[in-house]
mmCIF file of C-alpha atoms in Angstrom:
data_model
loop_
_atom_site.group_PDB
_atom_site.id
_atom_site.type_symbol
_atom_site.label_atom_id
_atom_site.label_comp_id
_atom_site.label_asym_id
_atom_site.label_seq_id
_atom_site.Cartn_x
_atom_site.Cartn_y
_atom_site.Cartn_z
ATOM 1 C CA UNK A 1 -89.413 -123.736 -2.533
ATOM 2 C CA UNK A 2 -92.994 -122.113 -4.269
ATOM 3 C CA UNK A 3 -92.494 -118.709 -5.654
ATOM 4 C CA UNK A 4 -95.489 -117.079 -3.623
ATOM 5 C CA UNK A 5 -96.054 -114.968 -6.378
ATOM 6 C CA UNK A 6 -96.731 -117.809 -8.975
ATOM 7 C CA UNK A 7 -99.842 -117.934 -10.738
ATOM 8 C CA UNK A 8 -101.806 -120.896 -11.347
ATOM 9 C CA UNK A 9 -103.740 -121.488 -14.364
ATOM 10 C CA UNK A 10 -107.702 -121.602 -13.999
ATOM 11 C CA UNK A 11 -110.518 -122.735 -15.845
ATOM 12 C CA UNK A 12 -113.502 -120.299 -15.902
ATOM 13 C CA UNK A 13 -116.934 -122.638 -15.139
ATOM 14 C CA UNK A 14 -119.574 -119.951 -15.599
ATOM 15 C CA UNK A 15 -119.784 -116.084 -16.440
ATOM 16 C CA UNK A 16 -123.218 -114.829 -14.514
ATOM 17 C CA UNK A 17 -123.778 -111.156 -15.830
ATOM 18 C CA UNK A 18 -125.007 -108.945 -13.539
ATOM 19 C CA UNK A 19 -125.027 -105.991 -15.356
ATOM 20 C CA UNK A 20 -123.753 -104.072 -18.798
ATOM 21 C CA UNK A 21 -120.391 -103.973 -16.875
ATOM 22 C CA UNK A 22 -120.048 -105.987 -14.089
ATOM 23 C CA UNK A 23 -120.233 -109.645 -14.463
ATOM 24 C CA UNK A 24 -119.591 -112.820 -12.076
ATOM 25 C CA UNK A 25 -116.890 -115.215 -13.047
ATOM 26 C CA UNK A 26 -116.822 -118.769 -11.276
ATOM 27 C CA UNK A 27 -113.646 -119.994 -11.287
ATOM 28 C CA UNK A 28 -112.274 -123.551 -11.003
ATOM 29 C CA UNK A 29 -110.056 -123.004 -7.317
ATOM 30 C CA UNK A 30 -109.192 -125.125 -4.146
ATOM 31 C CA UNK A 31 -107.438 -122.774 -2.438
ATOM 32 C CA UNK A 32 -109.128 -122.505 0.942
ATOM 33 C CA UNK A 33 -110.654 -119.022 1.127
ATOM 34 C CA UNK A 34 -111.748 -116.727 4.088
ATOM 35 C CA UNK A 35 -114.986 -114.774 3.777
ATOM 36 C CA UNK A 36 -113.516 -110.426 2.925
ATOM 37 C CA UNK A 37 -109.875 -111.764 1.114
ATOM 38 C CA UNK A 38 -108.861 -111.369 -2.640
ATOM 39 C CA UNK A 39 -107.070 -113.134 -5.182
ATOM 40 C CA UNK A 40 -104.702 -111.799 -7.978
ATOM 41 C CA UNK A 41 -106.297 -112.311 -11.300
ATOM 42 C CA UNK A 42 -103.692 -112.272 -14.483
ATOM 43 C CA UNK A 43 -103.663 -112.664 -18.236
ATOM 44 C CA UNK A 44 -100.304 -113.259 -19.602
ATOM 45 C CA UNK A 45 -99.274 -110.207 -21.509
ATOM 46 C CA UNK A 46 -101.716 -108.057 -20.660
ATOM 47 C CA UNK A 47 -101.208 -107.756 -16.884
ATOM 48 C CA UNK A 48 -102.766 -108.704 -13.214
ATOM 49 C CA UNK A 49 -105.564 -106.868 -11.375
ATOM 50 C CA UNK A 50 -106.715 -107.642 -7.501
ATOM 51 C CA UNK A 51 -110.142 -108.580 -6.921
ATOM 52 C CA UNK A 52 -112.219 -109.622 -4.001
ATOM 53 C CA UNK A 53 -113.510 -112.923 -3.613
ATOM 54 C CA UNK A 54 -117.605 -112.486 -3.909
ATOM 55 C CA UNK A 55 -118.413 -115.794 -3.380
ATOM 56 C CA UNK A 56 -116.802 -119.677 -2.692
ATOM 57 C CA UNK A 57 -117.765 -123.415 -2.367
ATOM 58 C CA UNK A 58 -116.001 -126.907 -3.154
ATOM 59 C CA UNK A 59 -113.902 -126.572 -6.266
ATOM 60 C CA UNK A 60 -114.904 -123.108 -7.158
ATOM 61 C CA UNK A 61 -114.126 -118.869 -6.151
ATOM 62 C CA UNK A 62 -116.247 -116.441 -8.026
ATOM 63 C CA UNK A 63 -115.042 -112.553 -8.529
ATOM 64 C CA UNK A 64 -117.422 -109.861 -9.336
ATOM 65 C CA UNK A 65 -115.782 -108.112 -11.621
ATOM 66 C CA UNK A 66 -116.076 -104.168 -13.550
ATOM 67 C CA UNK A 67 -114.653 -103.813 -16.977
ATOM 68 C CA UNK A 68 -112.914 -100.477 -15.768
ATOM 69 C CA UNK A 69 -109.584 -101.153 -17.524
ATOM 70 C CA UNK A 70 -107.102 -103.373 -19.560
ATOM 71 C CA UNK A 71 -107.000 -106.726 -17.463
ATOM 72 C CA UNK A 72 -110.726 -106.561 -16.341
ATOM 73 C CA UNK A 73 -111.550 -105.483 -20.224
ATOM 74 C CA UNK A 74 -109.696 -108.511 -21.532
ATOM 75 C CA UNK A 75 -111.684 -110.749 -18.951
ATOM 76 C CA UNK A 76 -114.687 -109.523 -20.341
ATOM 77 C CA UNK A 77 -113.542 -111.380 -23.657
ATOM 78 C CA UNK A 78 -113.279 -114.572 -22.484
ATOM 79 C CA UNK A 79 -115.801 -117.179 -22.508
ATOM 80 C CA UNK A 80 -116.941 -120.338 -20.333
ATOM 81 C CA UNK A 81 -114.420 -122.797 -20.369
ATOM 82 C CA UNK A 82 -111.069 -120.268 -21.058
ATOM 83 C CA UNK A 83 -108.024 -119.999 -19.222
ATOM 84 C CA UNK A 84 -106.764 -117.266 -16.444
ATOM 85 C CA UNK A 85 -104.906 -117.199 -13.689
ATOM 86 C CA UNK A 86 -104.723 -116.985 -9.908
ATOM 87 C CA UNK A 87 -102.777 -116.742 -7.149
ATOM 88 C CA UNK A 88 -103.932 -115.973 -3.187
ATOM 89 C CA UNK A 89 -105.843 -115.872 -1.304
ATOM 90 C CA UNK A 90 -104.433 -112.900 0.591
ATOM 91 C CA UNK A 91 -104.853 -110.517 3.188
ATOM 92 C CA UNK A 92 -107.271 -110.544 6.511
ATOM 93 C CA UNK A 93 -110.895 -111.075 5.633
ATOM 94 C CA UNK A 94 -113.546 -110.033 7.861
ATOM 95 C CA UNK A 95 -113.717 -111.208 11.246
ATOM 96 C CA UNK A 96 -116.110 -114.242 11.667
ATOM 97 C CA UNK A 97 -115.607 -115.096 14.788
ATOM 98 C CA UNK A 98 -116.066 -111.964 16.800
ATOM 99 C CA UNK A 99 -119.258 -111.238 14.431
ATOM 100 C CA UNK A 100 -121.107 -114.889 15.465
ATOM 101 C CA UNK A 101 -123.663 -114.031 17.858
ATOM 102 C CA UNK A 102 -124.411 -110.624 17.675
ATOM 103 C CA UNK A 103 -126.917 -108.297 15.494
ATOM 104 C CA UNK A 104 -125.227 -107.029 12.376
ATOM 105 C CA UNK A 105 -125.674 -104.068 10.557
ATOM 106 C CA UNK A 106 -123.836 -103.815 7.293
ATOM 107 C CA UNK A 107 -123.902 -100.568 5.000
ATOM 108 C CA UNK A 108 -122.576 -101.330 1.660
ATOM 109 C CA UNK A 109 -122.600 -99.529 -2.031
ATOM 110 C CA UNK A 110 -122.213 -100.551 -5.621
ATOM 111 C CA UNK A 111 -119.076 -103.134 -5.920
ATOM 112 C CA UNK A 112 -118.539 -102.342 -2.389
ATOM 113 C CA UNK A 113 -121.247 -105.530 -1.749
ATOM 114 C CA UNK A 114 -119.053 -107.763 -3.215
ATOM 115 C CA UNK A 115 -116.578 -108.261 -0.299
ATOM 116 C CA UNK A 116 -119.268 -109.169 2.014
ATOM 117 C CA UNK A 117 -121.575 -111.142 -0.309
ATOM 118 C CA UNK A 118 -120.061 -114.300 0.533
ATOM 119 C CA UNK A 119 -120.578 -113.575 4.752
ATOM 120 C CA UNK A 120 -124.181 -112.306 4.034
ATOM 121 C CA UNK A 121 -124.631 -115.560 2.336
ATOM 122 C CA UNK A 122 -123.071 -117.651 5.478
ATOM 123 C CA UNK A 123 -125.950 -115.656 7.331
ATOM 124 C CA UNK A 124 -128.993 -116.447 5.814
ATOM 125 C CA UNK A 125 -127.906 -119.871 5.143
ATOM 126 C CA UNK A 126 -126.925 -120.252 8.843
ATOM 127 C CA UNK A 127 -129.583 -118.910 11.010
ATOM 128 C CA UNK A 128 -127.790 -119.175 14.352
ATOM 129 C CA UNK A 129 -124.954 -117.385 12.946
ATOM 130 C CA UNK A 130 -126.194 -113.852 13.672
ATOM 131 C CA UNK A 131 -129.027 -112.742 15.924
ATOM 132 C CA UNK A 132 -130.912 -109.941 13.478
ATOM 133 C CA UNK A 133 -129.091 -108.732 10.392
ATOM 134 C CA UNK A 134 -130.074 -104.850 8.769
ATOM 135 C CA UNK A 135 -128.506 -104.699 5.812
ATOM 136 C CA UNK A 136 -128.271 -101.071 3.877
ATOM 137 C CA UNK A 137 -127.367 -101.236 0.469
ATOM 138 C CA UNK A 138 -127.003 -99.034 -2.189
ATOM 139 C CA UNK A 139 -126.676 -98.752 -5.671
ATOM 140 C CA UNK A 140 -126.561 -95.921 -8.046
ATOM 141 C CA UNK A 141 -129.332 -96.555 -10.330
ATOM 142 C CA UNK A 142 -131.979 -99.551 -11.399
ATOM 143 C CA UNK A 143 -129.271 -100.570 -14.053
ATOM 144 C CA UNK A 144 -126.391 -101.103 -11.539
ATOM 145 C CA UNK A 145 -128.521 -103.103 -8.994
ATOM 146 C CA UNK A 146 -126.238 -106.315 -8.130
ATOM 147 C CA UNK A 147 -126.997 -109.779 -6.826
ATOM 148 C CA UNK A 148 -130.056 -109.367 -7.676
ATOM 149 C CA UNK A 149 -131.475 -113.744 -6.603
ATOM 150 C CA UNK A 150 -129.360 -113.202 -3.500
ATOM 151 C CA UNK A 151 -131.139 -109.484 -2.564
ATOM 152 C CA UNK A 152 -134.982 -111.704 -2.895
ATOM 153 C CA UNK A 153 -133.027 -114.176 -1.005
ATOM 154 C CA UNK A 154 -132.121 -112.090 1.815
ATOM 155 C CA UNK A 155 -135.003 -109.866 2.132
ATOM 156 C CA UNK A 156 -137.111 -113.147 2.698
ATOM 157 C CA UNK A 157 -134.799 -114.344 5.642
ATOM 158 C CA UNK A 158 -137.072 -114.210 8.784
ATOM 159 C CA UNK A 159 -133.854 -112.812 10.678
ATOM 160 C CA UNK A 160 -133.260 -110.192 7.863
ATOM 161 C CA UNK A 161 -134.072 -106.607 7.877
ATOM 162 C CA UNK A 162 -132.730 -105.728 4.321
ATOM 163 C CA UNK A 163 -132.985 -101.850 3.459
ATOM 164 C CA UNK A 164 -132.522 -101.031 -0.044
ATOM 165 C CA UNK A 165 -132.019 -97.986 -2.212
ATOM 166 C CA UNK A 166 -130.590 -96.352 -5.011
ATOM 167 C CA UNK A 167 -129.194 -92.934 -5.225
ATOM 168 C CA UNK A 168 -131.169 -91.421 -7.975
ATOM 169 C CA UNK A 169 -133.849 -93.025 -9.100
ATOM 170 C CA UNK A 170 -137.757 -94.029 -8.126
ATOM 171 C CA UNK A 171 -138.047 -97.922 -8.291
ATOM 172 C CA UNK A 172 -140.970 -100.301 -6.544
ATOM 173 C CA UNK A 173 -139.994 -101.683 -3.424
ATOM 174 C CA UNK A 174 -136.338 -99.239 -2.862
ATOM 175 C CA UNK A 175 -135.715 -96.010 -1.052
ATOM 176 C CA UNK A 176 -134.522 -93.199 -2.840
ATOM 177 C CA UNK A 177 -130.971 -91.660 -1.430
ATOM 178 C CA UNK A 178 -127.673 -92.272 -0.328
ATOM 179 C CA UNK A 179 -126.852 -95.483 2.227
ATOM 180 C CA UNK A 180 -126.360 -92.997 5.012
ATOM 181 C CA UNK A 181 -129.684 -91.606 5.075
ATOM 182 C CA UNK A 182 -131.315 -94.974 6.346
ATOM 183 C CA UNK A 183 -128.976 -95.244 9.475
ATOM 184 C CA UNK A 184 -132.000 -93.831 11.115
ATOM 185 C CA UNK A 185 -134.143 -96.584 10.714
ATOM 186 C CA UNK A 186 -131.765 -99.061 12.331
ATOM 187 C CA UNK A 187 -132.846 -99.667 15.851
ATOM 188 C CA UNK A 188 -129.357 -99.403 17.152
ATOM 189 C CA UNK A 189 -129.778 -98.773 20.883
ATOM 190 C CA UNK A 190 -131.941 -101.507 21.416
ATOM 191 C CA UNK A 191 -128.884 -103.899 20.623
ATOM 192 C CA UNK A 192 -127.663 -102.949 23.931
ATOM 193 C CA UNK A 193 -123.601 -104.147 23.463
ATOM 194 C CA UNK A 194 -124.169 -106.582 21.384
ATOM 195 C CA UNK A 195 -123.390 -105.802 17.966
ATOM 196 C CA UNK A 196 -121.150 -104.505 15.205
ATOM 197 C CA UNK A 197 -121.538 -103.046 11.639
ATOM 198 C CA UNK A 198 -120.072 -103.449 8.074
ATOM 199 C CA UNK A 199 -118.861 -100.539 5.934
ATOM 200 C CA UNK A 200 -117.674 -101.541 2.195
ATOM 201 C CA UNK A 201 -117.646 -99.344 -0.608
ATOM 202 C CA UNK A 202 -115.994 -96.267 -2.479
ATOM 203 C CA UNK A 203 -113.982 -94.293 -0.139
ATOM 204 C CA UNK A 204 -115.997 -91.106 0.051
ATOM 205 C CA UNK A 205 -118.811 -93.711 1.081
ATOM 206 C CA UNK A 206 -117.054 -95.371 3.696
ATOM 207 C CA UNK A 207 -116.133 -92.047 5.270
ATOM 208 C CA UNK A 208 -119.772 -90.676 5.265
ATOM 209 C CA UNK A 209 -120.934 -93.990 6.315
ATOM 210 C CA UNK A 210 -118.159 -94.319 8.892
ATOM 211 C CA UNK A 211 -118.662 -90.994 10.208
ATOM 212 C CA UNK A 212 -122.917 -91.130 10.323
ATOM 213 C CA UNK A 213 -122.902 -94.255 12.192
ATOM 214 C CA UNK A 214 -120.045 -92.730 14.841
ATOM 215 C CA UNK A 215 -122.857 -89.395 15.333
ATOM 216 C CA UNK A 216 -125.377 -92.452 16.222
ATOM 217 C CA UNK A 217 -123.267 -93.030 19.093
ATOM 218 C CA UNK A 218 -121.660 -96.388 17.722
ATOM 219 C CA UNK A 219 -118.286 -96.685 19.185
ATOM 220 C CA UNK A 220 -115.118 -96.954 16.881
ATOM 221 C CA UNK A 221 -114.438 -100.620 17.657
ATOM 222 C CA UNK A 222 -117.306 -101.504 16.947
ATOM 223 C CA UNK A 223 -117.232 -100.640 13.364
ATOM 224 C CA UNK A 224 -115.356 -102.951 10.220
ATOM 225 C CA UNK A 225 -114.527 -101.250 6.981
ATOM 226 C CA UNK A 226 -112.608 -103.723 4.106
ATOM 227 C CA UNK A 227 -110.170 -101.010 2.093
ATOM 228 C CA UNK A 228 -110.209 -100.761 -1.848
ATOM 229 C CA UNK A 229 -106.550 -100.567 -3.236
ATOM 230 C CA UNK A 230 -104.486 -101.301 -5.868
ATOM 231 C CA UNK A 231 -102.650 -104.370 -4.219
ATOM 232 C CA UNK A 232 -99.149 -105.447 -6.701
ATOM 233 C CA UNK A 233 -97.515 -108.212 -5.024
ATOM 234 C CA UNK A 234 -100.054 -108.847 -2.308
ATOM 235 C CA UNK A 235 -97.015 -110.130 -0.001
ATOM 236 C CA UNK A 236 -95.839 -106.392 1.290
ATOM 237 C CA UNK A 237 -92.761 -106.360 -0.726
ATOM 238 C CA UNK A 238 -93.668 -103.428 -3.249
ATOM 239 C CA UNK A 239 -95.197 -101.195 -1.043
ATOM 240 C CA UNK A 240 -97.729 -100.419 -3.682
ATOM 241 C CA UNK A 241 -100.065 -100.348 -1.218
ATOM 242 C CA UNK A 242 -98.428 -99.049 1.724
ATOM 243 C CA UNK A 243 -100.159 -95.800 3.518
ATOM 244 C CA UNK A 244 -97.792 -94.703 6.339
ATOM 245 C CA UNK A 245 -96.300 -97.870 7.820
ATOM 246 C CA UNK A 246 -99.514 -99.943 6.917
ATOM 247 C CA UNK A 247 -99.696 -102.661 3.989
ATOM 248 C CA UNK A 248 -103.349 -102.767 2.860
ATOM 249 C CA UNK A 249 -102.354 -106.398 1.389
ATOM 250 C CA UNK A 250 -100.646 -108.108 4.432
ATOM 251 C CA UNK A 251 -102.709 -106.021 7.166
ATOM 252 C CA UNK A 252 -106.181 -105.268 5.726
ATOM 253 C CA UNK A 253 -108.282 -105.089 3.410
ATOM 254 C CA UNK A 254 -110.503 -105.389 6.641
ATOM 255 C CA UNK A 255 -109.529 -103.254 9.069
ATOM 256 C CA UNK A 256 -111.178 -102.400 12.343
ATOM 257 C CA UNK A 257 -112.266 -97.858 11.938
ATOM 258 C CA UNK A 258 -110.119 -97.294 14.890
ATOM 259 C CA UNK A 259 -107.146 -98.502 12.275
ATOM 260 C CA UNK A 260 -109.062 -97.862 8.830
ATOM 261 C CA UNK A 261 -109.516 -93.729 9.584
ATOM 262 C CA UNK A 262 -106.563 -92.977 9.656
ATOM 263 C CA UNK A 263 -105.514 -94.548 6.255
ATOM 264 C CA UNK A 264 -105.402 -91.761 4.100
ATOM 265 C CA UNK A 265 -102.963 -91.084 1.595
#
């Protein structure tokens, strides 16, 4: 019988850097993947960090990954070509299925568009998939600004209605202010029924975001949030990640806001 919580040794194919601290590794992997899960990324004897899958295709996951601490700051020493290790995917991505067909509005900050990067991708590349798209995202400064091929990608999708900003600073062609300020310009009530929205990012963000789209009148069910958390085993045997009787690993990270409010430690 497979230990589930084996790792399996993986060659790094590319290292795309984004910014001063947050770079893309693509990673050899045939796991089959679901667009919102994560892996477990380890370096033997220094330790294993979760990290959400940011993007997939035939033979190869990448992560989008901070150096915030000592596995992610060891990552940041390897090269093309190197050795680390996987194991996943886990836990319930977003929900495709319910999503196909209607308009989309997805609000996410910083990292935060990392767990949804991959499903954005699915719907420009698939324009059937979604009826209009408003995307909201948000990053603190000019220096921090992620993804930056796939944001000219997007905002040239004919079905796209990408709405960009940064928190702090003036830059050509991006509002000024926080994510939740630009709820206003999303036509919601002309979607009549048919719709849902994204949340991803820091949890003071999500709950802003949660709560400003809730005084526009959009109903709980209606809105997706994917959970950051320090995930151990990713199998719900640890309970490192258990808030109440809920296991962010097995259960989320996506979790529907009439679920996700309620998780608070």
């Amino acid at each position: 019988m497979d230990n589930p919580v084996r790792p399996q040794a993986a060659k790094i194919l590319d290292i795309f850097k984004q910014t001063a601290t947050e770079w893309t590794f693509r990673v050899a992997c045939d796991v089959p993947v679901r667009h919102g899960q994560f892996m477990q990324l380890s370096i033997p004897k220094v330790g294993e960090a979760p990290i959400s899958v940011s993007g997939f295709g035939n033979g190869y996951v990448e992560f989008t990954i901070r150096s915030v601490g000592k596995v992610t700051d060891e990552l940041f020493r390897m090269q093309k070509g190197d050795t680390m290790f996987l194991r996943g995917c886990y836990g319930n991505g977003w929900p495709v299925e319910e999503l196909k067909g209607k308009n989309l509005v997805i609000i996410a900050g910083g990292t935060g568009v990392s767990p949804v990067k991959s499903l954005i991708n699915q719907m420009c590349d698939e324009p059937g998939f979604a009826k209009e798209v408003y995307l909201i995202l948000g990053f603190k400064n000019s220096n921090s600004i992620l993804f930056k091929e796939d944001l000219a990608r997007w905002k040239a999708a004919e079905h796209f209605h990408p709405l960009y900003t940064l928190d702090n600073e003036d830059y050509p062609g991006w509002h000024k202010g926080l994510v939740t300020t630009l709820v206003d310009e999303v036509p919601l009530k002309s979607f009549g029924d048919n719709y849902a929205c994204i949340v991803v990012g820091p949890p003071v963000m999500m709950k802003f975001a949660g709560a400003e789209l809730r005084m526009h009148g959009v109903p709980e069910e209606k809105i997706w949030m994917s959970f950051e958390r320090k995930m151990s085993c990713a199998i719900g045997k640890c309970g490192h990640c258990r808030i109440d009787e809920t296991y962010v690993c097995l259960d989320g990270p996506v979790f529907n806001y009439t679920v996700g409010k309620k998780l608070v430690d």
